[in-house]
PDB file of C-alpha atoms and ligand atoms in Angstrom:
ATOM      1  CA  UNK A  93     -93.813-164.983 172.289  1.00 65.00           C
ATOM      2  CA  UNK A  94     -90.843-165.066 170.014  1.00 84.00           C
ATOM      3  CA  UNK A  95     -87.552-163.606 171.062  1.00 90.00           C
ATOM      4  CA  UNK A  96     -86.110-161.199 168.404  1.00 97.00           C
ATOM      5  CA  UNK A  97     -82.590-159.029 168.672  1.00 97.00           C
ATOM      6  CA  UNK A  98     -83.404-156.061 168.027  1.00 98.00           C
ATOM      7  CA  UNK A  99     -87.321-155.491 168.711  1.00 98.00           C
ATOM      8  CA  UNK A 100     -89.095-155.981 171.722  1.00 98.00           C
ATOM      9  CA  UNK A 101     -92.819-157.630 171.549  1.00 98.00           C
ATOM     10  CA  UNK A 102     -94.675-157.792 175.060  1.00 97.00           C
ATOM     11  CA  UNK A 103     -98.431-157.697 175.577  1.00 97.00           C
ATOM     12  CA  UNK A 104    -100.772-157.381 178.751  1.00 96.00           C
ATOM     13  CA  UNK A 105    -104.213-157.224 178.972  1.00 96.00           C
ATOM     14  CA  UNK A 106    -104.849-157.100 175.668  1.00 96.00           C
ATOM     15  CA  UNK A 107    -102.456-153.898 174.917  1.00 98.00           C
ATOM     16  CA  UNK A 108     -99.249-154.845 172.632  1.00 98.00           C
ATOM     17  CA  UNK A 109     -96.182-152.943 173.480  1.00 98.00           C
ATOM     18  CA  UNK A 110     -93.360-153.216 170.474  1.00 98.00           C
ATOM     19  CA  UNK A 111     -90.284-151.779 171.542  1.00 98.00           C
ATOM     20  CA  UNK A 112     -87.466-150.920 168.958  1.00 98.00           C
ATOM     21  CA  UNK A 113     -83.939-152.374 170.462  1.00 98.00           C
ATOM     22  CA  UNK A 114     -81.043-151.637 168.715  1.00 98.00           C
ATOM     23  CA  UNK A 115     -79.260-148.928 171.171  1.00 96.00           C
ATOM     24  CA  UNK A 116     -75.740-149.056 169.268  1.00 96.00           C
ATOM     25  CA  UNK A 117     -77.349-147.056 166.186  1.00 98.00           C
ATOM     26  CA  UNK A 118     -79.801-145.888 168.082  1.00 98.00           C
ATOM     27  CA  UNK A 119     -82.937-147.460 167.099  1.00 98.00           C
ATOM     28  CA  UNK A 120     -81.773-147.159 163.494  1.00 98.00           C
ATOM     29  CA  UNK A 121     -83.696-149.435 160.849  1.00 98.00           C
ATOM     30  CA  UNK A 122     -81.223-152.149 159.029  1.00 97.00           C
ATOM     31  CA  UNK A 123     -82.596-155.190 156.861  1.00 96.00           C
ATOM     32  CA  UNK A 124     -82.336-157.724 159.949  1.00 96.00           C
ATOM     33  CA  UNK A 125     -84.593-155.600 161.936  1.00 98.00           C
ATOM     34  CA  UNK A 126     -86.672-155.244 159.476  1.00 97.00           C
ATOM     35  CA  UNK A 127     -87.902-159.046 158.787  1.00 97.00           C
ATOM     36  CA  UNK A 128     -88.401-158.698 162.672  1.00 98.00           C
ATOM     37  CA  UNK A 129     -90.825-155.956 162.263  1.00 98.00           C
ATOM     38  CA  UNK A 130     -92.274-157.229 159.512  1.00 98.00           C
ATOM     39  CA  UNK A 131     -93.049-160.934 161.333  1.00 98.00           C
ATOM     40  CA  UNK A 132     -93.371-159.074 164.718  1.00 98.00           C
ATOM     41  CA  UNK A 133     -96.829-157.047 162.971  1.00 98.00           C
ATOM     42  CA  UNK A 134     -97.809-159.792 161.435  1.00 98.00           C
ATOM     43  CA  UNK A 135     -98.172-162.036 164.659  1.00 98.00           C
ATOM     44  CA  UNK A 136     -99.789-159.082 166.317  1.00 98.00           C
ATOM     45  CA  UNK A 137    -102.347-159.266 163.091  1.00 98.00           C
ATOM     46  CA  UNK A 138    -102.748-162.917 163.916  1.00 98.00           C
ATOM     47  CA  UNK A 139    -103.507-162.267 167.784  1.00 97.00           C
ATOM     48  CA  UNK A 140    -107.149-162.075 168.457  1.00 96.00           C
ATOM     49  CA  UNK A 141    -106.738-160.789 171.563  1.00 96.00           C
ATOM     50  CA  UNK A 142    -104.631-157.633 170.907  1.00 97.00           C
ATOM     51  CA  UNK A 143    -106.725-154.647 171.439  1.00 97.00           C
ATOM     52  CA  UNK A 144    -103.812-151.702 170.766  1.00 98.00           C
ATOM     53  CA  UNK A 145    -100.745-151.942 169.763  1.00 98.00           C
ATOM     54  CA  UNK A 146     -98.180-148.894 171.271  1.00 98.00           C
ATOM     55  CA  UNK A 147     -94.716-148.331 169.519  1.00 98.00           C
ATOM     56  CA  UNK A 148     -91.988-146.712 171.119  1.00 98.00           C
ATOM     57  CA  UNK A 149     -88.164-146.530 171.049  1.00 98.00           C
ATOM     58  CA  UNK A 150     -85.833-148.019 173.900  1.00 98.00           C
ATOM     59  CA  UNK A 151     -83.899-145.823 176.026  1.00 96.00           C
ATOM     60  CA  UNK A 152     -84.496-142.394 176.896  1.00 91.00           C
ATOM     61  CA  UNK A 153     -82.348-140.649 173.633  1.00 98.00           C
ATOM     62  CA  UNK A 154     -83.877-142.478 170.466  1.00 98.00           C
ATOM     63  CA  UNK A 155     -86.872-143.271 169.003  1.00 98.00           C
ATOM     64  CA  UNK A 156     -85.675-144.764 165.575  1.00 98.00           C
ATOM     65  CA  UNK A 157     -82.689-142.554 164.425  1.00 98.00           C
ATOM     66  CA  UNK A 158     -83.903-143.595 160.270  1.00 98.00           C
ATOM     67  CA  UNK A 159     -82.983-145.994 158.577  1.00 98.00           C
ATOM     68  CA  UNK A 160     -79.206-147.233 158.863  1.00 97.00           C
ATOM     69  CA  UNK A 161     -76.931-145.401 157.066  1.00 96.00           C
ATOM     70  CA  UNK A 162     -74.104-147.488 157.157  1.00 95.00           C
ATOM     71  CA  UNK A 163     -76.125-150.212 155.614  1.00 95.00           C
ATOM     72  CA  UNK A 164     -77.589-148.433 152.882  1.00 92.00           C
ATOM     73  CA  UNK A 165     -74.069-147.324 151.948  1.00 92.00           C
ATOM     74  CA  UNK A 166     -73.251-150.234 151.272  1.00 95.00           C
ATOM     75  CA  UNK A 167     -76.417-151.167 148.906  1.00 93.00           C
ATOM     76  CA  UNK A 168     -76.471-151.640 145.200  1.00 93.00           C
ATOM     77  CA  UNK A 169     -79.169-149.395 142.832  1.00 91.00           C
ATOM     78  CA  UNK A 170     -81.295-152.865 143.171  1.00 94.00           C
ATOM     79  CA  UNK A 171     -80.369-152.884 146.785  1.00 93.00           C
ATOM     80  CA  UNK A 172     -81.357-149.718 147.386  1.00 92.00           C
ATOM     81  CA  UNK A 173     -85.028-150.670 145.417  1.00 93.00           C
ATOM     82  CA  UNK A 174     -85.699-153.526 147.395  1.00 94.00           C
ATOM     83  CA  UNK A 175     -84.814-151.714 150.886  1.00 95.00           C
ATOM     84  CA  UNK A 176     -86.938-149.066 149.795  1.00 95.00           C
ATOM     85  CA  UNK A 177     -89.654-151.198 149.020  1.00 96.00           C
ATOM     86  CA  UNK A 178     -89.516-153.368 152.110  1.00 96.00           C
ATOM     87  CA  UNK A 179     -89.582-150.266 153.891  1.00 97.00           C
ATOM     88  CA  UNK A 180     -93.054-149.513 152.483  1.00 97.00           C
ATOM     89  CA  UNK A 181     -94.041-152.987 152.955  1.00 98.00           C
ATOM     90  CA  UNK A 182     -93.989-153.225 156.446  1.00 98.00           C
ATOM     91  CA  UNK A 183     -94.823-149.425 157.113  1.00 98.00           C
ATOM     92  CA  UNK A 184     -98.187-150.249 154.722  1.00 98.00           C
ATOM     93  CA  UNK A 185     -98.831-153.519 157.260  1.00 98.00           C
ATOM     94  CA  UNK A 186     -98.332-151.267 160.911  1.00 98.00           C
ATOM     95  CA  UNK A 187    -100.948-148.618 158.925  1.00 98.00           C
ATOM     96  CA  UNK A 188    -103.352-151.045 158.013  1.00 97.00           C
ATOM     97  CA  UNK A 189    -103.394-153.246 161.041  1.00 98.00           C
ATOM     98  CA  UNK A 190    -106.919-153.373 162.153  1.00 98.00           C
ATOM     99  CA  UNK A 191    -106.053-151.757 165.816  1.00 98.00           C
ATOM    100  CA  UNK A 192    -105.295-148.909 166.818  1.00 98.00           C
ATOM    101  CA  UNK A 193    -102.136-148.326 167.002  1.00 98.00           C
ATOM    102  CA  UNK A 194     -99.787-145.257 169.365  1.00 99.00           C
ATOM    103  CA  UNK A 195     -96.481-144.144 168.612  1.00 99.00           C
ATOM    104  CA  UNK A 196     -95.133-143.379 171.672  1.00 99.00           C
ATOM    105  CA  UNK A 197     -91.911-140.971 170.508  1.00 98.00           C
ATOM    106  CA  UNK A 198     -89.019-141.126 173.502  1.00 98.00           C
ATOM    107  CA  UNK A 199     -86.519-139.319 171.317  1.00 98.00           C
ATOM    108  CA  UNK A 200     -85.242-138.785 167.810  1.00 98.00           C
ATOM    109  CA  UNK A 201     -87.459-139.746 165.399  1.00 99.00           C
ATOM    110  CA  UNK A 202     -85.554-138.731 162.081  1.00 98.00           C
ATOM    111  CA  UNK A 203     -85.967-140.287 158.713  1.00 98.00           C
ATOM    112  CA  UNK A 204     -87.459-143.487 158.515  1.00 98.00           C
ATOM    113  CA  UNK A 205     -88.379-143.443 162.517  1.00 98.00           C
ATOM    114  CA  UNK A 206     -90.656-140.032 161.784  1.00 98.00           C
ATOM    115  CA  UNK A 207     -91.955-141.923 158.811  1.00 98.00           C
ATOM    116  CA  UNK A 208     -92.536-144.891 161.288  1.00 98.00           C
ATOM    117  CA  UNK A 209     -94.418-142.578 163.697  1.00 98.00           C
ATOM    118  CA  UNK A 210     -96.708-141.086 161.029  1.00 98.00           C
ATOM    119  CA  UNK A 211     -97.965-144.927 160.013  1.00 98.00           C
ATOM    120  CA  UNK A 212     -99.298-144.724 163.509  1.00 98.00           C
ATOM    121  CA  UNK A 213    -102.540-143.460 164.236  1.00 98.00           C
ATOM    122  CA  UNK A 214    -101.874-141.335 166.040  1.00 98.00           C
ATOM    123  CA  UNK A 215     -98.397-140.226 168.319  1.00 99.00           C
ATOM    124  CA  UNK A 216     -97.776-139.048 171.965  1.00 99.00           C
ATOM    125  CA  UNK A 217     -94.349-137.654 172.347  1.00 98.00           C
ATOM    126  CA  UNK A 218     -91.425-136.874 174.860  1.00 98.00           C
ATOM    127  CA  UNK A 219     -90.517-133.539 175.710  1.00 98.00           C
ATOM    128  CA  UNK A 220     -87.401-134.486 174.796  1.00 98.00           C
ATOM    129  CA  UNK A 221     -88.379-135.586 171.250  1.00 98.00           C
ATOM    130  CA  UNK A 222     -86.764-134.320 167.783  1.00 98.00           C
ATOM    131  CA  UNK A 223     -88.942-135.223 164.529  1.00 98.00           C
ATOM    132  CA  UNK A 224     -87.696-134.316 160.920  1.00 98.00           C
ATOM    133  CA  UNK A 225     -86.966-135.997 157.796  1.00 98.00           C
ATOM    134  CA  UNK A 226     -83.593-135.181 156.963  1.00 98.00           C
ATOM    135  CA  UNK A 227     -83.144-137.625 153.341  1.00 97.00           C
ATOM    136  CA  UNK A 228     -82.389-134.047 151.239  1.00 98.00           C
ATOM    137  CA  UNK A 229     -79.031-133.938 153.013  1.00 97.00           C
ATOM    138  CA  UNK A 230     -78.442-137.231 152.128  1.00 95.00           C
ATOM    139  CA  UNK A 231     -79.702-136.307 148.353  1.00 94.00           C
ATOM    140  CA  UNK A 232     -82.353-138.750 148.569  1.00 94.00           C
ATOM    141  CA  UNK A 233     -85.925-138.364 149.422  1.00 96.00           C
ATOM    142  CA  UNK A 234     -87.985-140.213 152.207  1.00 97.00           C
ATOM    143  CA  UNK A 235     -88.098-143.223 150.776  1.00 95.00           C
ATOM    144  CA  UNK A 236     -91.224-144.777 153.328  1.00 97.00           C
ATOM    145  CA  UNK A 237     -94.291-143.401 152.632  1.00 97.00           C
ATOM    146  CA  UNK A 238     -93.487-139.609 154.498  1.00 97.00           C
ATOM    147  CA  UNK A 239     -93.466-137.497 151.135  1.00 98.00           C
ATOM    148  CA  UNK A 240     -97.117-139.264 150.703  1.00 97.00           C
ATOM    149  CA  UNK A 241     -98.371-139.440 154.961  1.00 97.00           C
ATOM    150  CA  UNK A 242     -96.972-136.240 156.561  1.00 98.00           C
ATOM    151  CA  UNK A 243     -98.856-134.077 154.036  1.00 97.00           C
ATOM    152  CA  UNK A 244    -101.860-135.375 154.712  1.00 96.00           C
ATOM    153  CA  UNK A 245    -101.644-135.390 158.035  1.00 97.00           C
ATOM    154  CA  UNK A 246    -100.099-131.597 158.309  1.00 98.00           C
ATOM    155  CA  UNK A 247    -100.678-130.214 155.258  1.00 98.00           C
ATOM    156  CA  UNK A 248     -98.822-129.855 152.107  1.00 98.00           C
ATOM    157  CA  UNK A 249     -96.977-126.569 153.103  1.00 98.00           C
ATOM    158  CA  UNK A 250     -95.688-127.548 156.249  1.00 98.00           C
ATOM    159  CA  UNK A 251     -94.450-130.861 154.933  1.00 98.00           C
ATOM    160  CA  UNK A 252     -92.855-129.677 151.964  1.00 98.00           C
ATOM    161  CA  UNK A 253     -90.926-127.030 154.202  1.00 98.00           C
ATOM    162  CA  UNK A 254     -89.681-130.286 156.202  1.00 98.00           C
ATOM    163  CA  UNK A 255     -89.225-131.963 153.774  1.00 98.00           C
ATOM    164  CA  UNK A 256     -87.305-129.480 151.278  1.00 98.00           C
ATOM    165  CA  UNK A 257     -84.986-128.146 154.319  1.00 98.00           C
ATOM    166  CA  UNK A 258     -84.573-131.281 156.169  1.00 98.00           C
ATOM    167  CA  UNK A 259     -84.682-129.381 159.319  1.00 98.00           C
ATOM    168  CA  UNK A 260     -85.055-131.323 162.741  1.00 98.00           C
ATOM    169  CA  UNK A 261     -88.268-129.811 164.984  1.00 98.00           C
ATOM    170  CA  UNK A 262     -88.847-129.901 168.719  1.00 98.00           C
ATOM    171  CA  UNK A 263     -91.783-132.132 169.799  1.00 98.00           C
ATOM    172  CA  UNK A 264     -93.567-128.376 170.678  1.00 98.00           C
ATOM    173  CA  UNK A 265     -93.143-127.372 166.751  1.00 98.00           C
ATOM    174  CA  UNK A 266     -94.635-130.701 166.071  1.00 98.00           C
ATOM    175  CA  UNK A 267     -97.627-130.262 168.311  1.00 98.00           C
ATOM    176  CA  UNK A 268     -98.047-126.540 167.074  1.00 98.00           C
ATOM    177  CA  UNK A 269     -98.282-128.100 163.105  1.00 98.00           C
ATOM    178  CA  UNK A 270    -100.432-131.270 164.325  1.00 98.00           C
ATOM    179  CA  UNK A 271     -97.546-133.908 163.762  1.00 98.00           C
ATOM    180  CA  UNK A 272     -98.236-134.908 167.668  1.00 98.00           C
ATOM    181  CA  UNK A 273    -101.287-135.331 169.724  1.00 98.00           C
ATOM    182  CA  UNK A 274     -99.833-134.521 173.017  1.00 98.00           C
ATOM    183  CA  UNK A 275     -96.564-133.908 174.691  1.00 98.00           C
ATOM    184  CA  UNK A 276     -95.350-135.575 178.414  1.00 98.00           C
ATOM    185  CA  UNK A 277     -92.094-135.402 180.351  1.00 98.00           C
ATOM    186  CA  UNK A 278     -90.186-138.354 179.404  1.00 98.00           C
ATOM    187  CA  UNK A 279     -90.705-140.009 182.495  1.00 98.00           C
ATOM    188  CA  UNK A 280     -94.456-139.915 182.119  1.00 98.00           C
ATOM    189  CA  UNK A 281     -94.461-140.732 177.927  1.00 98.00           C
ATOM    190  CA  UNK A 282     -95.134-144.870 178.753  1.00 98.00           C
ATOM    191  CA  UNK A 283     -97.196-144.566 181.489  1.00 98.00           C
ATOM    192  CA  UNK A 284     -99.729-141.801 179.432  1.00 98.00           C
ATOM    193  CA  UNK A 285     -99.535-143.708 176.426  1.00 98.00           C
ATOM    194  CA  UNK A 286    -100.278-147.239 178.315  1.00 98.00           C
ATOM    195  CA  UNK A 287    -103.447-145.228 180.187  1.00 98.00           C
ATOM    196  CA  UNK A 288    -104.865-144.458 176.924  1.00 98.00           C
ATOM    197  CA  UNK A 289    -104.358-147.499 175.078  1.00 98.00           C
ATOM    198  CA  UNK A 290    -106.597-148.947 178.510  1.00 98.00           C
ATOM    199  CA  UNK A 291    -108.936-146.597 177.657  1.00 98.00           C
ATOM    200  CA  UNK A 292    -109.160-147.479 173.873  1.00 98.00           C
ATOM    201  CA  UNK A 293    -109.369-151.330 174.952  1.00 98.00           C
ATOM    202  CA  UNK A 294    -112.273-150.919 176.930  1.00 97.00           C
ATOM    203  CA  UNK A 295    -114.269-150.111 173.802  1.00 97.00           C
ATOM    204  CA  UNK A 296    -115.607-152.803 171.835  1.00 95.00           C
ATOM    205  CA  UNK A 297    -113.139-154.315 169.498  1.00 94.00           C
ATOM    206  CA  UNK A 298    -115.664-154.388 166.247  1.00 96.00           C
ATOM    207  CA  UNK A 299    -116.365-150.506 166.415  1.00 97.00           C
ATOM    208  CA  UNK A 300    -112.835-149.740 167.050  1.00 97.00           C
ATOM    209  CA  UNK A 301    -111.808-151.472 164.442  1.00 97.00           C
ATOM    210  CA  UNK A 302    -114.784-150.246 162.144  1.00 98.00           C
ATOM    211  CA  UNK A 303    -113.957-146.636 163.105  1.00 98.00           C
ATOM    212  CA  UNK A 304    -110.321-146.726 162.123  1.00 97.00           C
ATOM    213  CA  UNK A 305    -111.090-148.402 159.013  1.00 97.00           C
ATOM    214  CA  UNK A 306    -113.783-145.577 158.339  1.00 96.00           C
ATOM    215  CA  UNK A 307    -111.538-142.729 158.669  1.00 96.00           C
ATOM    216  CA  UNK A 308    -108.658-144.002 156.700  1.00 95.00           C
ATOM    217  CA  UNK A 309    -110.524-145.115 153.948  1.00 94.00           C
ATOM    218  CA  UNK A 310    -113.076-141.638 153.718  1.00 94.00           C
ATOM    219  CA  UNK A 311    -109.818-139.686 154.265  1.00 90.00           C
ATOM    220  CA  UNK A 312    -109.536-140.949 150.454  1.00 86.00           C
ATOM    221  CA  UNK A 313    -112.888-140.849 148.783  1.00 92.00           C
ATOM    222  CA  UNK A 314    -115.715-137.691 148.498  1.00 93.00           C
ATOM    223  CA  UNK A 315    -118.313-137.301 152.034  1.00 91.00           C
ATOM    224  CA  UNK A 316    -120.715-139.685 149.956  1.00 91.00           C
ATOM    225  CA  UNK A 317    -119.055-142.374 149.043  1.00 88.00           C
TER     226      UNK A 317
HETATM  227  N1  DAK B 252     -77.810-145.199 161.027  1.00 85.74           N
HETATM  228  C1  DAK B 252     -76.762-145.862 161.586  1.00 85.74           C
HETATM  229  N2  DAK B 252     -76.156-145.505 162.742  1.00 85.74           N
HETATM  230  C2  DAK B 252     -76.651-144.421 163.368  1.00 85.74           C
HETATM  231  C3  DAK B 252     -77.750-143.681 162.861  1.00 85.74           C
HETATM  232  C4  DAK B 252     -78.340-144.115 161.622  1.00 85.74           C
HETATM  233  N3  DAK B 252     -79.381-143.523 161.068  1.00 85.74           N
HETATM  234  N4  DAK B 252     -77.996-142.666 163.698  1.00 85.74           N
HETATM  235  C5  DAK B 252     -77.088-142.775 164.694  1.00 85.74           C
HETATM  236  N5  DAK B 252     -76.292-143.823 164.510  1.00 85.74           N
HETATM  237  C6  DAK B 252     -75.189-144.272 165.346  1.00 85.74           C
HETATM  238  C7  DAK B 252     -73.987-143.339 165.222  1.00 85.74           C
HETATM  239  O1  DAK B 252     -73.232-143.685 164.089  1.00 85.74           O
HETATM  240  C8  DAK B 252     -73.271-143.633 166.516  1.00 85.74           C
HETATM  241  O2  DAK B 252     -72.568-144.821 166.396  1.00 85.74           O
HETATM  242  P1  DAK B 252     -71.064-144.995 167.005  1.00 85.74           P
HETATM  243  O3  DAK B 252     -70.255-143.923 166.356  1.00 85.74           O
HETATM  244  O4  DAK B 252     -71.235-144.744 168.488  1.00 85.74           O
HETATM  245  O5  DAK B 252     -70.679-146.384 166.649  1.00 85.74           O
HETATM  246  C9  DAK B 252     -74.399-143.839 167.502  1.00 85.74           C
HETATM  247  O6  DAK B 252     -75.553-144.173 166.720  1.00 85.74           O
HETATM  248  C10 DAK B 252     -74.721-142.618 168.323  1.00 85.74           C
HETATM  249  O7  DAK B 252     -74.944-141.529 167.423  1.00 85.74           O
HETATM  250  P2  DAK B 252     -74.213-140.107 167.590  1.00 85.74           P
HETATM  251  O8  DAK B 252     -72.876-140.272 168.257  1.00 85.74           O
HETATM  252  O9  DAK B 252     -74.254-139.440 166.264  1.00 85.74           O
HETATM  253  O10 DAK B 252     -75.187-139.383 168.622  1.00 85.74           O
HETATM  254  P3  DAK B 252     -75.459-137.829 168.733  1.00 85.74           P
HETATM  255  O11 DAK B 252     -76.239-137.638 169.983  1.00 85.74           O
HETATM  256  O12 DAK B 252     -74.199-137.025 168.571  1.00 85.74           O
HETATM  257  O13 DAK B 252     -76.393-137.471 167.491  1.00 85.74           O
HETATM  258  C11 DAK B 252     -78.224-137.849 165.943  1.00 85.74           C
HETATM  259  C12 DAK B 252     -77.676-138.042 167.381  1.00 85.74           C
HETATM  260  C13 DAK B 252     -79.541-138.633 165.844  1.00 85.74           C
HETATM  261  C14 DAK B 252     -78.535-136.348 165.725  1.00 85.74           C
HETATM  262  C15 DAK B 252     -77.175-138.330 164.951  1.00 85.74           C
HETATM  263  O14 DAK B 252     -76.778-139.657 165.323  1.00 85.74           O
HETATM  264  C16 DAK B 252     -77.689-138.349 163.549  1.00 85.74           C
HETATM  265  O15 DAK B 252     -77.805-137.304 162.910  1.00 85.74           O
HETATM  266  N6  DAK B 252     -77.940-139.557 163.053  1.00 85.74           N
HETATM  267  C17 DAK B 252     -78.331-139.765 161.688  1.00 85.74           C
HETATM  268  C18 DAK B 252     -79.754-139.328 161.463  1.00 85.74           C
HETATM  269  C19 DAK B 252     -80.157-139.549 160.035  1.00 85.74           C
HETATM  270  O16 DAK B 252     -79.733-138.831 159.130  1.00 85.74           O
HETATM  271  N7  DAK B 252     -80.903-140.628 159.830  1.00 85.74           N
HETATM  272  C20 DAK B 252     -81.237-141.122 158.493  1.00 85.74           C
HETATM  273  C21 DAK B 252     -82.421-140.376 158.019  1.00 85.74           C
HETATM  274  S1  DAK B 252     -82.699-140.752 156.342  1.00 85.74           S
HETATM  275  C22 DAK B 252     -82.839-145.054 150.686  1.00 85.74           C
HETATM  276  C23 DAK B 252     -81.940-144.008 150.888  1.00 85.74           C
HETATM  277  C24 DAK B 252     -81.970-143.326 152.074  1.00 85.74           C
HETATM  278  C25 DAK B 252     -82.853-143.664 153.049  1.00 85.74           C
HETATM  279  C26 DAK B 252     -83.731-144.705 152.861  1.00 85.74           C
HETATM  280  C27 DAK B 252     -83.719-145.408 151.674  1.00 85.74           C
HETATM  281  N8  DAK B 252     -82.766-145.701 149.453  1.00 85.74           N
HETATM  282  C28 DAK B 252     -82.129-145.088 148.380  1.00 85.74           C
HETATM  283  C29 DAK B 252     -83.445-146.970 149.339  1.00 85.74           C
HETATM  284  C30 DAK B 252     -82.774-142.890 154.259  1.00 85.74           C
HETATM  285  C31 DAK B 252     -83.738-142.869 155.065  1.00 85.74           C
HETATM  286  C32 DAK B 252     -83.586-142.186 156.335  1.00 85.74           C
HETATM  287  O17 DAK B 252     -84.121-142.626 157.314  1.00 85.74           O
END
C-alpha cells in the first residue's frame, strides 16, 4: 500500500479502514490531503478484493474538524472555485464507490467532515461526537454536497435549521433526527463498526453492490422506474 501524510489506508480481510491523519488541525481538510483522498478512493475502487470500506477520524477528539480554514483564507475567488469543486469531486467518488461504505464518527465532524460523513452510507458515531455545519458563520454555505445530502437524508426542515443556524448537535440529537445509525462509547466505536463491516462482507459482493446501487439511484426516480 502507499504511504500518504496525512491519511491512513489499511485493509484486512477484505474490510478497508481509511483513517484521516492530520492531528495538528484536527483532521481538517487542506488541498494536500485532498489529492490523498482522492488517489486513496480511487485505489480502493481499483481493489477487487475490498468488500467495505470504514472511515473514521484519528484520535479520540476529531473526526474531520471541515475543511481548513487557514488555507481557504488564503484562496483567490478562482481558488476558492476549484477547492470547492475538488471538494465535490472526491466526496461524489467516496458516494459512488461500489461498496459499502461506514463512517465511523470519533469526534467533531463540522463542516466539510459532517459533509464527509453524510457521503457515507451510512454512520456509527462516538458518544463523544459533535456534527453541524457551521459555513453561515463563516458567510459561506457548505460548499460539499451537505445543502444537497443532509436534506435528503433528514429532511428538508431539520437541515435547513442546521444549516441556517450553524448550530453544533450532540451525536444523541443526531440519532433522534436520523443523521446517525447508532451511537457507542468511544472505546467501542472501531470495534462495532469493524463487526459490522464483517458482517456486510460475508454477503456476496454482486448483491451488495447491486443493492447499494438500487437504493441510491431509486432514491432519485418514481417506484416504477
Ligand atoms: N481548519 C484549520 N485548523 C483547525 C480547524 C479547521 N477547520 N479546526 C481546528 N483547527 C486547529 C486549531 O486552529 C488549533 O490549532 P493550533 O491553534 O493548536 O495551532 C487546533 O486545530 C486545535 O483546535 P482548537 O484549539 O480550536 O480546539 P478546541 O477543542 O478549543 O475546539 C473546535 C475544537 C472543533 C470546536 C474548534 O477547533 C473549531 O471550531 N474549529 C473550526 C471548525 C469549523 O468552523 N470548521 C470549518 C467548517 S466550514 C469554501 C469556503 C468555506 C468552506 C469550504 C469552501 N469556499 C468558498 C470554496 C468551509 C467549509 C467548512 O468545512
Amino acid at each position: 500500500m502507499v504511504v500518504y501524510s496525512s491519511i491512513e489506508l489499511t485493509c484486512t480481510d477484505g474490510i478497508a479502514r481509511l483513517t484521516i491523519n492530520r492531528p495538528k488541525a484536527l483532521n481538517a481538510l487542506n488541498t494536500s490531503l485532498l489529492e490523498e483522498l482522492s488517489h486513496a478512493l480511487n485505489a480502493i475502487k481499483a481493489d477487487e478484493s475490498i468488500r467495505v470500506l470504514v472511515l473514521t477520524g484519528a484520535g479520540e477528539k476529531s473526526f474531520i474538524a471541515g475543511a481548513d480554514i487557514s488555507e481557504i483564507n488564503t484562496l483567490s475567488p478562482l481558488g476558492d472555485k476549484k477547492f470547492a469543486q475538488t471538494g465535490q469531486e472526491i466526496f461524489s467518488l467516496l458516494q459512488g464507490l461500489a461498496i459499502p461504505v461506514i463512517a465511523a464518527v470519533n469526534g467533531y465532524a463540522l463542516g466539510g467532515g459532517c459533509e464527509m460523513a453524510l457521503a457515507c452510507d451510512f454512520i456509527y458515531a462516538s458518544e463523544k461526537a459533535i456534527f453541524g455545519l457551521p459555513e453561515i458563520n463563516l458567510g459561506v454555505i457548505p460548499g460539499f454536497g451537505g445543502t444537497q445530502r443532509l436534506p435528503r437524508l433528514i429532511g428538508a426542515n431539520m437541515a435547513k435549521e442546521m444549516i441556517f443556524t450553524g448550530r453544533h448537535i450532540t451525536a444523541a440529537e443526531a440519532k433522534e433526527i436520523g443523521l446517525v445509525n447508532k451511537i457507542f462509547a468511544p472505546e467501542e466505536l472501531m470495534a462495532a463498526a469493524t463487526e459490522t463491516a464483517k458482517l456486510i462482507a460475508s454477503k456476496g459482493k454482486a448483491s451488495l453492490c447491486a443493492a447499494k446501487q438500487t437504493v441510491n439511484q431509486g432514491l432519485n426516480a418514481d417506484l416504477q422506474t
